[in-house]
Amino acid sequence: MRRILFLFFLSCIFTLHSVAQRDAYYRIRADFSVKEKHTDGKSSLTMGQVYYDKARKKIVYNVKFPDKEIWLFHDTVMYRIKDNVPEKKAVIPGYIDFSVFNLALNNNLKDYGLKNSMYELKNVTRDEDMVISLWSPKKEYAKLIGDIKISVKENRLYGVLIYDAAKKMIGKQIFTEYIKIGGFEFPAEIVNFSYTAEGQEIHQITTYKNVKVNNWDENSFYNYPVPAL
């Protein structure tokens, strides 16, 4: 009986430890820069700070360059606020859940948040120092979305390939330059390739610096109000 109680006690400790680890990080702030280049020669640079609190489910970009403005992502809507005038446009469902901020804070970055989602794991292979997993949409979603391939290197998410339902690659991401804060890890550089319907490639490099977790400074940005339109 004592052994059973002891084992039960240990299981409770491990469960609580697991929950504590999962919930240990709840907000993140960083300086960011985004360099974007199109195959037609167009390019742009955007810089500022970004804030995210996973309990509030808002991503707030305080853009400083090239113009001062706020980009607020909430639910399936993006609000672009410039000179106190908001503009509203829709974003794809799941944008916040699958953001690098939400995935990192919830310790779901390594599987890209696909575990317990509309995807299921189909295959795992190894290529030298990488583990590559193939995720396919569940049957009821197969006509709407395509496969996702994930590569993990040194136990960290490295690459993501995204396909549409016709098995055409529509996006590619590379995650590198990880920084570590306690038990929290975050990719300081993300290279993103996306492809338009016309076949144009968009090359985007996002870098993060001065990353802070669980800080209570600049609280007004984490709590930025949703504009009333």
PDB file of N, CA, C and O in Angstrom, residues 12 18 38 55 116 141-142 167 217 219 223 226:
ATOM      1  N   CYS A  12       2.170  12.420  -9.389  1.00  0.00           N
ATOM      2  CA  CYS A  12       1.608  13.757  -9.212  1.00  0.00           C
ATOM      3  C   CYS A  12       2.695  14.815  -9.372  1.00  0.00           C
ATOM      4  O   CYS A  12       2.487  15.853 -10.002  1.00  0.00           O
ATOM      5  N   SER A  18       5.467  18.850 -15.279  1.00  0.00           N
ATOM      6  CA  SER A  18       5.216  18.975 -16.707  1.00  0.00           C
ATOM      7  C   SER A  18       4.328  20.177 -17.002  1.00  0.00           C
ATOM      8  O   SER A  18       4.582  20.948 -17.931  1.00  0.00           O
ATOM      9  N   HIS A  38      11.351  40.469 -53.758  1.00  0.00           N
ATOM     10  CA  HIS A  38      10.555  39.773 -54.758  1.00  0.00           C
ATOM     11  C   HIS A  38      11.411  39.492 -55.992  1.00  0.00           C
ATOM     12  O   HIS A  38      12.382  40.201 -56.264  1.00  0.00           O
ATOM     13  N   ALA A  55      -2.123  34.381 -23.266  1.00  0.00           N
ATOM     14  CA  ALA A  55      -3.441  34.385 -22.640  1.00  0.00           C
ATOM     15  C   ALA A  55      -4.379  35.352 -23.352  1.00  0.00           C
ATOM     16  O   ALA A  55      -5.590  35.126 -23.418  1.00  0.00           O
ATOM     17  N   ASN A 116      -2.063  16.916 -32.419  1.00  0.00           N
ATOM     18  CA  ASN A 116      -3.417  17.224 -31.942  1.00  0.00           C
ATOM     19  C   ASN A 116      -4.065  18.352 -32.743  1.00  0.00           C
ATOM     20  O   ASN A 116      -4.776  19.203 -32.199  1.00  0.00           O
ATOM     21  N   TYR A 141     -10.267  17.031 -44.267  1.00  0.00           N
ATOM     22  CA  TYR A 141      -9.652  18.293 -44.710  1.00  0.00           C
ATOM     23  C   TYR A 141      -8.795  18.124 -45.956  1.00  0.00           C
ATOM     24  O   TYR A 141      -8.225  19.100 -46.448  1.00  0.00           O
ATOM     25  N   ALA A 142      -8.710  16.911 -46.480  1.00  0.00           N
ATOM     26  CA  ALA A 142      -7.758  16.603 -47.543  1.00  0.00           C
ATOM     27  C   ALA A 142      -8.010  17.385 -48.827  1.00  0.00           C
ATOM     28  O   ALA A 142      -7.073  17.606 -49.616  1.00  0.00           O
ATOM     29  N   LYS A 167      -0.753  19.181 -54.103  1.00  0.00           N
ATOM     30  CA  LYS A 167       0.626  18.750 -53.862  1.00  0.00           C
ATOM     31  C   LYS A 167       1.663  19.699 -54.450  1.00  0.00           C
ATOM     32  O   LYS A 167       2.814  19.332 -54.718  1.00  0.00           O
ATOM     33  N   ASP A 217       7.286  45.011 -18.436  1.00  0.00           N
ATOM     34  CA  ASP A 217       7.482  46.342 -18.996  1.00  0.00           C
ATOM     35  C   ASP A 217       6.617  46.484 -20.250  1.00  0.00           C
ATOM     36  O   ASP A 217       6.240  45.485 -20.874  1.00  0.00           O
ATOM     37  N   ASN A 219       3.592  47.161 -20.752  1.00  0.00           N
ATOM     38  CA  ASN A 219       2.380  46.354 -20.644  1.00  0.00           C
ATOM     39  C   ASN A 219       1.269  46.841 -21.578  1.00  0.00           C
ATOM     40  O   ASN A 219       0.410  46.063 -21.989  1.00  0.00           O
ATOM     41  N   ASN A 223      -1.422  44.597 -23.977  1.00  0.00           N
ATOM     42  CA  ASN A 223      -2.868  44.774 -23.773  1.00  0.00           C
ATOM     43  C   ASN A 223      -3.489  45.735 -24.771  1.00  0.00           C
ATOM     44  O   ASN A 223      -4.538  46.324 -24.502  1.00  0.00           O
ATOM     45  N   VAL A 226      -8.385  46.398 -29.026  1.00  0.00           N
ATOM     46  CA  VAL A 226      -8.893  46.159 -30.381  1.00  0.00           C
ATOM     47  C   VAL A 226      -9.731  47.363 -30.792  1.00  0.00           C
ATOM     48  O   VAL A 226     -10.644  47.765 -30.064  1.00  0.00           O
TER      49      VAL A 226
END
